[in-house]
mmCIF file with all atom_site columns, C-alpha atoms in Angstrom:
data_model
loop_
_atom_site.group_PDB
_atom_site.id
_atom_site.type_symbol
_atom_site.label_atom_id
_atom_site.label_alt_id
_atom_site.label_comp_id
_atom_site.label_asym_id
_atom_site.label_entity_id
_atom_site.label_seq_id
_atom_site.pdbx_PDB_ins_code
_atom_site.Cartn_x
_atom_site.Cartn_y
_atom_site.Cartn_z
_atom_site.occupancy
_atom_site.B_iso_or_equiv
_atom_site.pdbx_formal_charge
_atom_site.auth_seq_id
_atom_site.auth_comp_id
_atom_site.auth_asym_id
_atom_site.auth_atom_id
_atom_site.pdbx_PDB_model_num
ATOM 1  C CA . UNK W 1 1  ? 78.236 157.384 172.623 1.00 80.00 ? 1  UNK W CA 1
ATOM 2  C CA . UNK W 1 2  ? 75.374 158.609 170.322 1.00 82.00 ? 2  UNK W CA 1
ATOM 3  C CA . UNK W 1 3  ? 72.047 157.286 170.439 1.00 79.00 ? 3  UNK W CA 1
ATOM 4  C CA . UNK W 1 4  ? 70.697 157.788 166.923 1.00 81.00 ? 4  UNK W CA 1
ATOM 5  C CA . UNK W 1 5  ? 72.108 159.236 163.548 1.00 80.00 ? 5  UNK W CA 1
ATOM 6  C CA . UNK W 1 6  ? 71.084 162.784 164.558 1.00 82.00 ? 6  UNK W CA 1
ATOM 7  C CA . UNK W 1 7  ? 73.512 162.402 167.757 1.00 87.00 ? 7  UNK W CA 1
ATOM 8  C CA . UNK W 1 8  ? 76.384 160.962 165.684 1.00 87.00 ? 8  UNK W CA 1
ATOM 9  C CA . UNK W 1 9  ? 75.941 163.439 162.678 1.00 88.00 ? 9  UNK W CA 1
ATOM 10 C CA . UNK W 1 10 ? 76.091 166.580 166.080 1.00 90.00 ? 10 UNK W CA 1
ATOM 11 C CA . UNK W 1 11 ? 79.229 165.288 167.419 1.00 93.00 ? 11 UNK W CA 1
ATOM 12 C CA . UNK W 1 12 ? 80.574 164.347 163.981 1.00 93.00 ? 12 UNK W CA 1
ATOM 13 C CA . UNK W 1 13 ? 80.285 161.060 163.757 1.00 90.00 ? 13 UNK W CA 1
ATOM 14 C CA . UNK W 1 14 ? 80.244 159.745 160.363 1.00 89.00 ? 14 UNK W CA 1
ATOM 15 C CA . UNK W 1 15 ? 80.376 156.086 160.566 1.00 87.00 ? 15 UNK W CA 1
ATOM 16 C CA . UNK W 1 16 ? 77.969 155.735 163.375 1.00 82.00 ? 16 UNK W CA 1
ATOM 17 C CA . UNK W 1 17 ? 75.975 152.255 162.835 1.00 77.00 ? 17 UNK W CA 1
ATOM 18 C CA . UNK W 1 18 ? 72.802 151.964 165.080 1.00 74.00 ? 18 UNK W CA 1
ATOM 19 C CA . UNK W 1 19 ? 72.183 149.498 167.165 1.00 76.00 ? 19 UNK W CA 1
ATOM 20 C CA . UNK W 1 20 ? 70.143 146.046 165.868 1.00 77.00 ? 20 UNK W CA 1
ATOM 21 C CA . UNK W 1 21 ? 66.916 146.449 167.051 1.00 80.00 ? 21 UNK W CA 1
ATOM 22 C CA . UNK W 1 22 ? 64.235 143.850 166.964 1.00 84.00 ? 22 UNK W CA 1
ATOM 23 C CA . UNK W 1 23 ? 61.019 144.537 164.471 1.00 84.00 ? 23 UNK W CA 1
ATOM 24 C CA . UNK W 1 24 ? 58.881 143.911 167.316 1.00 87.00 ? 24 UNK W CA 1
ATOM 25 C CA . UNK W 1 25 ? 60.063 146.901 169.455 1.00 88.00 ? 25 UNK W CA 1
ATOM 26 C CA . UNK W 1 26 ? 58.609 149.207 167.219 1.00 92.00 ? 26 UNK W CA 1
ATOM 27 C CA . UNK W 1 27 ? 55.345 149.717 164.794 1.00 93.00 ? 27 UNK W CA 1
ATOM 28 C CA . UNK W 1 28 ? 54.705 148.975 161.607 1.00 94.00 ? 28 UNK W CA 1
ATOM 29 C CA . UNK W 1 29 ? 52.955 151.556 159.574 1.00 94.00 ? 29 UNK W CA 1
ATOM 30 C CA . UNK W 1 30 ? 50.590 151.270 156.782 1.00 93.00 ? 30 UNK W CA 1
ATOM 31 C CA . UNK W 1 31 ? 51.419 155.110 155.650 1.00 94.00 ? 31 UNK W CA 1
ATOM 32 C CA . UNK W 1 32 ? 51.039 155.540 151.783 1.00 93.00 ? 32 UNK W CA 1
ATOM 33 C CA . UNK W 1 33 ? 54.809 155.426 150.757 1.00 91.00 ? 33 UNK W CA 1
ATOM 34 C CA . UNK W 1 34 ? 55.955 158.974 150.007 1.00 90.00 ? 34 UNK W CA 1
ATOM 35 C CA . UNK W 1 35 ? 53.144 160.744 151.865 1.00 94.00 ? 35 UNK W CA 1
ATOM 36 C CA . UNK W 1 36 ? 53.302 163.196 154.739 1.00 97.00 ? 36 UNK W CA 1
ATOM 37 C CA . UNK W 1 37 ? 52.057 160.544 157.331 1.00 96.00 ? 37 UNK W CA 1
ATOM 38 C CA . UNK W 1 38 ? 55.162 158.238 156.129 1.00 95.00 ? 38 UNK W CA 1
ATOM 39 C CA . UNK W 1 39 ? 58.075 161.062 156.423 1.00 95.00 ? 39 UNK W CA 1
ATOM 40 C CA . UNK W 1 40 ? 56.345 162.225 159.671 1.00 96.00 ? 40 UNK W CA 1
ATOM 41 C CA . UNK W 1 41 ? 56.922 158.264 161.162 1.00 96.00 ? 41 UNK W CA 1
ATOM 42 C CA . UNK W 1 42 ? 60.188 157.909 159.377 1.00 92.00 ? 42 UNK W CA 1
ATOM 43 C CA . UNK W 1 43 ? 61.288 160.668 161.318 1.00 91.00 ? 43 UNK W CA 1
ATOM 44 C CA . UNK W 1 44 ? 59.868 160.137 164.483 1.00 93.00 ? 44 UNK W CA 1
ATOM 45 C CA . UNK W 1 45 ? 61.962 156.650 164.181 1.00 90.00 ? 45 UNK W CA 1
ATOM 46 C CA . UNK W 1 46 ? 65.133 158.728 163.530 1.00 85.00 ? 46 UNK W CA 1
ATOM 47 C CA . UNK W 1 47 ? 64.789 160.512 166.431 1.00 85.00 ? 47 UNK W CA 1
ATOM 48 C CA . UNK W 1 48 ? 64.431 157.835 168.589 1.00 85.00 ? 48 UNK W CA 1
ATOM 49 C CA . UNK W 1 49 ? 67.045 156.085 167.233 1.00 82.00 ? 49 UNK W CA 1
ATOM 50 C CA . UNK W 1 50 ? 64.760 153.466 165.548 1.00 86.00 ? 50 UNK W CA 1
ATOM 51 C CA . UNK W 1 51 ? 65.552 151.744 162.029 1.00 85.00 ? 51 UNK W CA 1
ATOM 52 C CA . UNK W 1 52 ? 63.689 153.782 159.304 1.00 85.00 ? 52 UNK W CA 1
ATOM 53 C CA . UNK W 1 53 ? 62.362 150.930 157.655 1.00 87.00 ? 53 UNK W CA 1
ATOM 54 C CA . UNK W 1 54 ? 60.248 148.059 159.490 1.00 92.00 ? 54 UNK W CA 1
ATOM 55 C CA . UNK W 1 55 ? 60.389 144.631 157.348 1.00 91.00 ? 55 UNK W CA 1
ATOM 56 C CA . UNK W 1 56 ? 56.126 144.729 157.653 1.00 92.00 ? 56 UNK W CA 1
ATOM 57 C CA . UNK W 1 57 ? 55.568 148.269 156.386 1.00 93.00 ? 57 UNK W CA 1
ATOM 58 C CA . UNK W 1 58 ? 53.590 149.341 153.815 1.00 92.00 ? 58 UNK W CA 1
ATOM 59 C CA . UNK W 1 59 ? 56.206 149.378 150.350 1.00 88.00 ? 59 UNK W CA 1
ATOM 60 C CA . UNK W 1 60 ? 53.929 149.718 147.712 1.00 87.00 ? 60 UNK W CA 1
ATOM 61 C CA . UNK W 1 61 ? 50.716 151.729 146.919 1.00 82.00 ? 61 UNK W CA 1
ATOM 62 C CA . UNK W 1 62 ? 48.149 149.238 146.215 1.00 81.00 ? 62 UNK W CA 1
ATOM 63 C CA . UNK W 1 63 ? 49.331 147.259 149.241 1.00 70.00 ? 63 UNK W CA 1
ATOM 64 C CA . UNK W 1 64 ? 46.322 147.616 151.165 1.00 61.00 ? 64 UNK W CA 1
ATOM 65 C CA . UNK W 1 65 ? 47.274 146.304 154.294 1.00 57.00 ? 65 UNK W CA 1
ATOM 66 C CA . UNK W 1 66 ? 50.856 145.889 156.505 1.00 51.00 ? 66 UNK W CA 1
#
């Protein structure tokens, strides 16, 4: 059983669905959306089989805070 999409995509699994995972288990981030810092965090989610999006990050660019 895969872990995260990466897994699922390497053994071909294209309707792989993550498992729920609480918003408190992971950060928040307050990375400027588009920029380097946000892709970078995205990714390091992905990888550890994290939900891309938190409900408290940063979605806009004159949000100034998370």
């Amino acid at each position: 059983m895969p872990r995260t999409v990466l897994e699922a995509i390497q053994l071909g699994e294209w309707d792989f669905e993550p498992e729920l995972c609480d918003e408190g288990d992971f950060d928040a981030t307050s990375a400027m959306p588009g920029s380097n810092e946000k892709v970078v965090i995205m990714s390091q989610r992905l990888q550890s089989g994290q939900p891309l999006w938190h409900p408290a990050d940063r979605r806009w660019y004159d949000d100034s805070e998370v």
